[in-house]
XYZ file of C-alpha atoms in Angstrom:
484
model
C 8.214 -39.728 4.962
C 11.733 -38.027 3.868
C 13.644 -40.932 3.960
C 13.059 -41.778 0.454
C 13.455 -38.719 -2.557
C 9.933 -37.858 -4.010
C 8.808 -39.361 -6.977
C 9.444 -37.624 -9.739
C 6.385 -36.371 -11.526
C 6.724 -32.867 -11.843
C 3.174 -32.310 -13.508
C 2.497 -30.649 -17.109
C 0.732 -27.565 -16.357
C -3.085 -28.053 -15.444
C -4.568 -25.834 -18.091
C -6.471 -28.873 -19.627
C -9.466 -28.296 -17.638
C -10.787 -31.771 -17.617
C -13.739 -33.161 -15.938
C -12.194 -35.068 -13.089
C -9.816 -37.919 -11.920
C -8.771 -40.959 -13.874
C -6.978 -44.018 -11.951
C -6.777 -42.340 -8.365
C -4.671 -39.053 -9.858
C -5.804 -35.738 -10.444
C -5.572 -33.667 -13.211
C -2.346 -31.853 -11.878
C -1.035 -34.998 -10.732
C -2.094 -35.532 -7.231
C -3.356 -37.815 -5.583
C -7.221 -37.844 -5.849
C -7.921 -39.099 -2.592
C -10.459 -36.726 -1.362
C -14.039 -38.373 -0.645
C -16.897 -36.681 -1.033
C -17.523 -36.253 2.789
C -14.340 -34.512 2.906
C -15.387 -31.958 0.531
C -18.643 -31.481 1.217
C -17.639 -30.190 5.407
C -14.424 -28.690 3.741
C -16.676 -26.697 1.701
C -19.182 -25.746 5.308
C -15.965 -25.824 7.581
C -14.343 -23.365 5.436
C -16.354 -20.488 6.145
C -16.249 -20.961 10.103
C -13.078 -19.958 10.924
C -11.503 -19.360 14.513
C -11.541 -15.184 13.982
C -15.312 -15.806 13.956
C -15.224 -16.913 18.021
C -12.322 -14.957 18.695
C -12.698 -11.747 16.533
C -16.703 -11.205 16.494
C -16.399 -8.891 19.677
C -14.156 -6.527 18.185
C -16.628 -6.175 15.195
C -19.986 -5.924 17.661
C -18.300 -3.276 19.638
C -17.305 -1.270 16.876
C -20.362 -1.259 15.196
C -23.078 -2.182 17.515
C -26.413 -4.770 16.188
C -25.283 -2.916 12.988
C -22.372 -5.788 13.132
C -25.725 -7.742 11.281
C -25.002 -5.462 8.438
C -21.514 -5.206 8.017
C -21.144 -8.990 7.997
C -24.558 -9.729 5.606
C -22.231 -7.017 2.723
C -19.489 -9.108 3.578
C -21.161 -12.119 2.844
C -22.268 -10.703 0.048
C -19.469 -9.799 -1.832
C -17.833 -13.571 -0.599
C -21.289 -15.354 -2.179
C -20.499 -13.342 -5.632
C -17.104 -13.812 -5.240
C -17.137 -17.731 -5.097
C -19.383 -17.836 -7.785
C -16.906 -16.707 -10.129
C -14.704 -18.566 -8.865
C -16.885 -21.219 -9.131
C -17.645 -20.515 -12.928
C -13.710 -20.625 -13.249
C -12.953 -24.165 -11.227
C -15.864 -25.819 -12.552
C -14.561 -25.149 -16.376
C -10.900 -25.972 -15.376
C -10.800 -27.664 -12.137
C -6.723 -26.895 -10.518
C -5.152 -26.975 -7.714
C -3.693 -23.384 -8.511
C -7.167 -22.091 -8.000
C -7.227 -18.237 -8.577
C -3.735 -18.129 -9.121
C -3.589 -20.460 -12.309
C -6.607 -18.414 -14.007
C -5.034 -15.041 -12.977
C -1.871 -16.513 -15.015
C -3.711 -17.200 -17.886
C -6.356 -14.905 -18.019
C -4.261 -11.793 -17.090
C -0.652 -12.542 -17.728
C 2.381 -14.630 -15.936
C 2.785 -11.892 -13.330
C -0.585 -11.566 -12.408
C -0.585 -15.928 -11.171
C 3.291 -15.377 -9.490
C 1.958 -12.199 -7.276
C -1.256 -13.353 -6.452
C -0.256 -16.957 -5.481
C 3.131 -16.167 -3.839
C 0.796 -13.342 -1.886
C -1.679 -16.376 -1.046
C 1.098 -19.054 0.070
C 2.771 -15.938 2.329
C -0.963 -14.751 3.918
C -1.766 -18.732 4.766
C 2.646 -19.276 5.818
C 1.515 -16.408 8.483
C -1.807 -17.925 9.254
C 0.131 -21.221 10.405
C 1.919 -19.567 12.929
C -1.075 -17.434 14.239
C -2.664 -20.919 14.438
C -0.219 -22.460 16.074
C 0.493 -19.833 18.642
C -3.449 -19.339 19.392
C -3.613 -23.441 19.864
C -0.809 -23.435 22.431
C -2.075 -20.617 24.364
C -5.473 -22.521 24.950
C -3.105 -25.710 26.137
C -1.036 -24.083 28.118
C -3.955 -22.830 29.796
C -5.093 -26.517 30.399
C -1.612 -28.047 30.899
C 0.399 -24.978 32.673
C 3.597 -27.766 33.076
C 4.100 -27.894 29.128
C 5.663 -24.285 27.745
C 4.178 -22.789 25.221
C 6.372 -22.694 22.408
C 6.265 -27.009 23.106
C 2.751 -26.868 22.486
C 3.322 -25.004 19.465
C 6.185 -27.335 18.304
C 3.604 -30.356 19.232
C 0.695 -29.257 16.947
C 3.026 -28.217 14.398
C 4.529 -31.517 13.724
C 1.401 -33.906 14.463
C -0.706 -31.458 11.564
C 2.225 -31.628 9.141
C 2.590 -35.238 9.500
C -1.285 -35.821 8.649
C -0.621 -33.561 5.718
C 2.401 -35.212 4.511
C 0.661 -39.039 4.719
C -1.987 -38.380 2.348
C -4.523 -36.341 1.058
C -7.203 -38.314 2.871
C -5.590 -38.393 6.364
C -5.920 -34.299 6.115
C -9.225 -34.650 4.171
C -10.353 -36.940 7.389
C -8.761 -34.590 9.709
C -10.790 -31.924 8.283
C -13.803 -33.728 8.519
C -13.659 -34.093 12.016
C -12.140 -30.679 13.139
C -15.098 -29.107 10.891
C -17.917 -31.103 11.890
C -16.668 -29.787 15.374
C -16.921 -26.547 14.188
C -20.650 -27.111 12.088
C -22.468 -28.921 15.396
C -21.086 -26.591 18.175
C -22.410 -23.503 15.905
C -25.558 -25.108 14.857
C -26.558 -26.387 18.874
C -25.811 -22.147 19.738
C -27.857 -21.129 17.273
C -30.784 -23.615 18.629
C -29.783 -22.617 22.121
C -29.840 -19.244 21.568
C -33.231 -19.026 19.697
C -35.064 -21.246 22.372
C -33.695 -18.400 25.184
C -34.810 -15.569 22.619
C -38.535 -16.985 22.453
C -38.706 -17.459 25.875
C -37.941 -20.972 26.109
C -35.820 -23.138 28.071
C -32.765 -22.243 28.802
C -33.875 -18.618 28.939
C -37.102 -16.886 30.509
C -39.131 -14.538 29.277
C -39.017 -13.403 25.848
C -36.022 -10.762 24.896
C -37.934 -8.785 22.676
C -35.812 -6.045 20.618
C -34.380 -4.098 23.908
C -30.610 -5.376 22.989
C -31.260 -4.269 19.139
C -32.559 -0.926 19.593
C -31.952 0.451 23.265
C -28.509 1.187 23.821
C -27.813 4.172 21.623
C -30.049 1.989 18.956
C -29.329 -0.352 16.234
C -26.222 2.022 14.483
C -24.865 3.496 17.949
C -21.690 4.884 16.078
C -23.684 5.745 13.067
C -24.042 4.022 9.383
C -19.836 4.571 8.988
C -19.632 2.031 11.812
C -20.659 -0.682 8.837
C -17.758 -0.107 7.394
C -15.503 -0.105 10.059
C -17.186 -3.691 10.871
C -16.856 -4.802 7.922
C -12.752 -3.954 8.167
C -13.046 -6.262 11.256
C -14.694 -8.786 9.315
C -14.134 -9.201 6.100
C -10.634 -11.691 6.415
C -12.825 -14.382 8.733
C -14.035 -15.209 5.416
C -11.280 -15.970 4.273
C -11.360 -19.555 3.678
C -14.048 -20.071 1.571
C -11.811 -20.948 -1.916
C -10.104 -23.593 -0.148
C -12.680 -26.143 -1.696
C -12.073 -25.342 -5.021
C -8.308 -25.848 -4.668
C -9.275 -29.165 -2.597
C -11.696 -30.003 -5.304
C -9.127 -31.181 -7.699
C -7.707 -34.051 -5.776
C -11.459 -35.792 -5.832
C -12.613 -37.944 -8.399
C -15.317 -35.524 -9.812
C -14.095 -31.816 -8.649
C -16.247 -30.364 -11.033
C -19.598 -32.028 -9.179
C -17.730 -30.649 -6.062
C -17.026 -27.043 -7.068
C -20.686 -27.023 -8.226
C -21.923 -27.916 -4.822
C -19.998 -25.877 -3.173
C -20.550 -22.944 -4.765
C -24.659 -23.608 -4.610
C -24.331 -24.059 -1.261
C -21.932 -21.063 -0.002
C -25.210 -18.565 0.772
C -26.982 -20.914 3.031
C -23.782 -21.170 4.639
C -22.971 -17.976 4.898
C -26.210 -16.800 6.311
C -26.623 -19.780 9.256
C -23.267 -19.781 10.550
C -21.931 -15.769 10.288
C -25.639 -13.868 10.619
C -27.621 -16.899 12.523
C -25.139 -16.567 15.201
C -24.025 -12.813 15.400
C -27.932 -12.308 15.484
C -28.584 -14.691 18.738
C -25.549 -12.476 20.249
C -26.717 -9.223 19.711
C -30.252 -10.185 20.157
C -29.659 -11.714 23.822
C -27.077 -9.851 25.612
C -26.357 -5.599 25.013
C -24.322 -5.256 22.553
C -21.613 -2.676 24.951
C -21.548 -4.929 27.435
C -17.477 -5.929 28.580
C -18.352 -9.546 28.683
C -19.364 -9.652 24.967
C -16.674 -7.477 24.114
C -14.080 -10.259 25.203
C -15.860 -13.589 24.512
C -19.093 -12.872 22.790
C -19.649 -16.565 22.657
C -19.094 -17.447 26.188
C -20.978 -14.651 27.002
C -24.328 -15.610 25.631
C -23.431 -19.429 27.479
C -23.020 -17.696 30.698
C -25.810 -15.225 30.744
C -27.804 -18.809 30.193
C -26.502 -21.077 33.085
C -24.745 -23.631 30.515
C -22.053 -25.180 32.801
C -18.462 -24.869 31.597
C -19.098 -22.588 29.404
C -15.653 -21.273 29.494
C -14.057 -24.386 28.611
C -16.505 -25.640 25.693
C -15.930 -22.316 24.278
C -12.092 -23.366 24.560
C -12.330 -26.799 23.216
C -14.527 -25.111 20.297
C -11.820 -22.428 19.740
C -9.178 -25.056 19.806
C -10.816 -27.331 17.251
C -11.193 -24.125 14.772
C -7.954 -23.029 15.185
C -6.695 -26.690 14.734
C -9.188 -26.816 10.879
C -7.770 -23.393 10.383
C -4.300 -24.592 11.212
C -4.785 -28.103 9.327
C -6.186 -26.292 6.385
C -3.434 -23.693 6.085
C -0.694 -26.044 5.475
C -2.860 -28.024 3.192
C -3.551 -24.649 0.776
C 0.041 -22.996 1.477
C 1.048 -26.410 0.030
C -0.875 -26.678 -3.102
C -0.577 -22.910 -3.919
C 3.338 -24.151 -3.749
C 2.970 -27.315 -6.010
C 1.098 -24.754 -8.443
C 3.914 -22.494 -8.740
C 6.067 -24.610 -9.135
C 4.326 -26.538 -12.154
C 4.375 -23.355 -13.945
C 7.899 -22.608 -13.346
C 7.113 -19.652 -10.631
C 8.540 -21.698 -7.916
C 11.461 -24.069 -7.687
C 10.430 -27.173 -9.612
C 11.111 -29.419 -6.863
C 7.834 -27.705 -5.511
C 6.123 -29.412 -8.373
C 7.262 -33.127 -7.298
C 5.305 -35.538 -5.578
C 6.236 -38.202 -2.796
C 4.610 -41.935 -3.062
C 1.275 -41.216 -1.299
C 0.706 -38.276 -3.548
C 1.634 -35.758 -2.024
C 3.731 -32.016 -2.507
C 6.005 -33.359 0.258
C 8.446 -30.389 -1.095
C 5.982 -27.661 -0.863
C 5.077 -29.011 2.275
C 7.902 -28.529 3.851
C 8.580 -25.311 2.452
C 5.973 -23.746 3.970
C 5.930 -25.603 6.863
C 9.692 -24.062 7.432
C 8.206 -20.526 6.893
C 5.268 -20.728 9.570
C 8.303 -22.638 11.715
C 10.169 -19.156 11.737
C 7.192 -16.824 11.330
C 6.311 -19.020 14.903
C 9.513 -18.300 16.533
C 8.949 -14.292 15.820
C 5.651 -14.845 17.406
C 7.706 -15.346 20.752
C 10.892 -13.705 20.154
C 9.481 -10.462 18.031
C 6.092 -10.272 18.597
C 5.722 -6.482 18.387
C 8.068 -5.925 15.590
C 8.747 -8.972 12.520
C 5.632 -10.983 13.518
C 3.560 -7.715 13.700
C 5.230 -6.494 10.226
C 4.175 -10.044 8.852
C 1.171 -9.870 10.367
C 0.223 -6.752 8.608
C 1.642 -7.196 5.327
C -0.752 -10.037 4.906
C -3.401 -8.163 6.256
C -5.132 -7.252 3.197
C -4.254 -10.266 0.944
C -8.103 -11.363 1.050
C -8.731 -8.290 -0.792
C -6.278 -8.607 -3.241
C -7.361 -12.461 -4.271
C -10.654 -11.552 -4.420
C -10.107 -8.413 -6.721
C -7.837 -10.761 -9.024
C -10.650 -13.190 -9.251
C -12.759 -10.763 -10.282
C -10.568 -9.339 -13.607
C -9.496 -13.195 -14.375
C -13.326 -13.935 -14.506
C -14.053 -11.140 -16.880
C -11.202 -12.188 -19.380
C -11.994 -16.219 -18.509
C -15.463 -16.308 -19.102
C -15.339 -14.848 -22.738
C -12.694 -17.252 -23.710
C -14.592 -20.036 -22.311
C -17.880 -18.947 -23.926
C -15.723 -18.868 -27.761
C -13.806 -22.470 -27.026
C -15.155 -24.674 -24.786
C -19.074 -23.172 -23.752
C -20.137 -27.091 -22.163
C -18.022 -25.976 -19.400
C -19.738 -23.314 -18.291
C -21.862 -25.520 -15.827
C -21.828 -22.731 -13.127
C -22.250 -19.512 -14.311
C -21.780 -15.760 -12.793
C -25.274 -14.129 -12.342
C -26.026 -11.195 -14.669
C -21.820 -11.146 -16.467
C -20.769 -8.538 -16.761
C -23.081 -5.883 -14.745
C -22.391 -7.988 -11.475
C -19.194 -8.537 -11.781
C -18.495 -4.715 -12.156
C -20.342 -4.433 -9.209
C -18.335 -6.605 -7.192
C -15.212 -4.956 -8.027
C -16.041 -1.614 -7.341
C -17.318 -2.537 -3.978
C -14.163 -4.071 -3.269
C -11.630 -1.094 -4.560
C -14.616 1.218 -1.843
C -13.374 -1.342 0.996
C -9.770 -0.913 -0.255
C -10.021 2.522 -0.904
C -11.626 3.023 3.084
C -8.771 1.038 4.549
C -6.360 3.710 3.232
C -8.820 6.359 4.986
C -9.664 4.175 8.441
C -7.230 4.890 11.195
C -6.834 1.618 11.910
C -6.639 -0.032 8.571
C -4.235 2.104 7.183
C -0.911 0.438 7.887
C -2.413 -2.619 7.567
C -2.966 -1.648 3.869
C 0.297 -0.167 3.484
C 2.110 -2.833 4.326
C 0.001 -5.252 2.126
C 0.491 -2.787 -0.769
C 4.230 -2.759 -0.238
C 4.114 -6.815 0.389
C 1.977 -6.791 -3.009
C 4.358 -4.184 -5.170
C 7.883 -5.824 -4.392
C 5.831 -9.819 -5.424
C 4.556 -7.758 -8.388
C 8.359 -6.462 -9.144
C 10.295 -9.909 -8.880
C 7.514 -11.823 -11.153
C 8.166 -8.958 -13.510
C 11.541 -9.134 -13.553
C 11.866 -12.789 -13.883
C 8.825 -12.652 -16.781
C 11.609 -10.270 -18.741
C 14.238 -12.958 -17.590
C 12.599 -16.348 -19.621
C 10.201 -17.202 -22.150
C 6.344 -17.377 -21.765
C 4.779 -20.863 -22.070
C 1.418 -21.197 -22.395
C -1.494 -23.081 -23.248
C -4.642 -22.216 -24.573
C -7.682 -21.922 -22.175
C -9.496 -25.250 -22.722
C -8.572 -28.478 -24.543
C -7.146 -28.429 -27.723
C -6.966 -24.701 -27.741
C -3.036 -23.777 -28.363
């Protein structure tokens, strides 16, 4: 695909928030190959990521069946978070997401932190990914070394990605739908054993909710500690509405999406954390390490071990396949607004940021090879410095929605076809419950440093985009058509 230079269509800003695609190309200049399968199990896929398999025992331990409630206020604040953000993509459909309405609703350095901070927290992801995928196949396939297995689903992901839009939109499809059945069959398997019915025996009753030290064994502060554990497995979610803009009605898309987030939310995250806690004792060392496989085991299902893995391995595959895609179009954003090299900006003959592709294809590449060679120092550093980046988007798309929504409301009000429920009061709401989660990292043991480091990560972003906004002019357009 490099053989030839990109095409060069570096992209006029995406600030005219039109409707949707004309002739195959998106607003920004991409190619609108999504279908509307694509977006519909990117927009379910999204929320099931592989930290919700792998990470769910940390949570349950830490806070007991009161897990339930640390991951229903999580959901919570991710349900009113997407809906301003879907208020905001629905107007002005971009593939700069967040970052785009942060630039114009806040200032130039508010878009350059917040989606160089984004592109760095999904560069890191790629090599978690990657490194979590090979340690599953080398596990099936002890002849192969690990880092090969890395290499291997590096370069077969990043080829799909740099094809077309649709081959990772199809990709997605598959590695989500994965995802969506195995969940969905647990769920129903779990239920049936809860009731009594085959697979299980006799009825479970409430024992595992309420009689081992009771529903909060570690008391109601436990919530929050769960929710520390839990709150970047959501992470994910806004992928659709970057995604959105390379179909041929993102608006239609964003709307869906965002309609259809609580549903999704409350099957996939409480539906299953509730059959877990409900079946099996919540201290018990086997759910501790594989909460999943656990409940399998305790209910005869043969292999569970290894359907587990193949699950696990398709989720960290989406998560992986996923990651490059939004690393990539937080890139090609940047760089249409001259907050990235403009090369970033180009696009190759099937449409694509081949560019921005590689860029941050080249970061996960190294952040991979510290995975290996510096686990416990530069991969843990990047590791934590990332740590807290969901916190940080979702704070920024909180103040961009406040300024957004009033300038939308004076210029262009037919675009409000999603709106935030009860603006202002809610949205006030929403921040202040995330600066109480920010504000309880700095005072939880172990999310201190993880903060720290994200803070530090987020302060020296904050001073280069200020120092390069003193450095040129400011362009901008108006919010909305016709506006400057």
């Amino acid at each position: 695909m490099g053989a030839h230079p990109p095409t060069t269509k570096v992209v006029p800003t995406a600030d005219d928030p039109g409707s949707g695609a004309t002739g195959g190309q998106s607003q920004d200049g991409l190619q609108a190959g999504l279908k509307n399968r694509h977006l519909s199990m990117i927009a379910i896929g999204g929320v099931i990521g592989a930290g919700l398999f792998v990470g769910s025992g940390a949570g349950i331990a830490a806070a007991g069946p009161g897990i339930l409630l640390s991951y229903a206020l999580t959901g919570l604040l991710v349900v009113l978070v997407m809906r301003m953000l879907g208020e905001m993509a629905a107007a002005s459909p971009t593939s700069g997401s967040f970052s785009a309405y942060a630039d114009r609703a806040l200032g130039r350095w508010a878009g350059f932190t917040i989606g160089w901070l984004y592109w760095f927290f999904w560069s890191v992801v790629l090599a978690v990914e990657a490194t979590a995928a090979a340690a599953i196949l080398t596990g099936w396939v002890p002849a192969v070394p690990q880092w090969a297995w890395a290499l291997l689903v590096m370069i077969v992901l990043t080829g799909t990605n740099l094809v077309s839009v649709g081959s990772f939109g199809e990709f997605e499809f598959w590695f989500a739908g994965i995802k969506v059945v195995a969940i969905v069959v647990f769920i129903v398997v779990g239920a049936l054993a809860i009731f009594g019915l085959p697979p299980g025996g006799a009825p479970v009753g409430t024992e595992n909710l309420t009689g081992h030290g009771g529903f909060l064994p570690h008391g109601p502060g436990a919530i929050l500690s769960g929710m520390l554990l839990v709150v970047f497995s959501f992470m994910g979610s806004e992928i659709v509405t970057l995604a959105a803009s390379e179909s041929p009605n993102p608006v239609q898309a964003v709307r869906k999406a965002v309609n259809s987030v609580i549903w999704r939310i409350a099957l996939f995250y409480l539906g299953s954390i509730a059959v877990i806690v409900t079946l099996l004792p919540w201290d018990s060392k086997a759910v501790a390490k594989s909460p999943y496989v656990a409940v399998l085991t305790s209910l005869d299902i043969p292999y569970a071990g290894t359907v587990m893995d193949v699950v696990v391995l398709t989720a960290v595959l989406s998560c992986l396949n996923s990651g490059l895609y939004t690393a990539s179009r937080m890139a090609f954003s940047l760089g249409q607004r001259g907050d990235a090299p403009k090369s970033f900006a180009t696009v190759n003959k099937g449409g694509v940021p081949a560019v921005a592709i590689w860029a941050s294809v080249a970061f996960g590449f190294i952040a991979t090879i510290f995975s290996y060679t510096s686990k416990d120092t530069i991969f843990e550093f990047l590791l934590n410095s990332s740590g807290a980046v969901a916190l940080f988007v979702w704070l920024v798309i909180c103040f961009s929605q406040l300024r957004m929504r009033r300038t939308i409301e004076r210029e262009t009000p037919e675009r409000l076809t999603v709106r935030m429920w009860l603006y202002p009061w809610l949205t006030y709401a929403t921040i202040g419950l995330i600066l109480f989660v920010i504000g309880y990292m700095f005072y939880d043991p172990d999310g201190r440093k993880q903060m720290v480091l994200s803070v530090v990560a987020a302060v020296v972003v904050l001073a280069v985009g200020l120092l390069l906004d003193r450095r040129r002019p400011r362009e901008r357009d108006a919010v909305g058509a016709g506006g400057a």
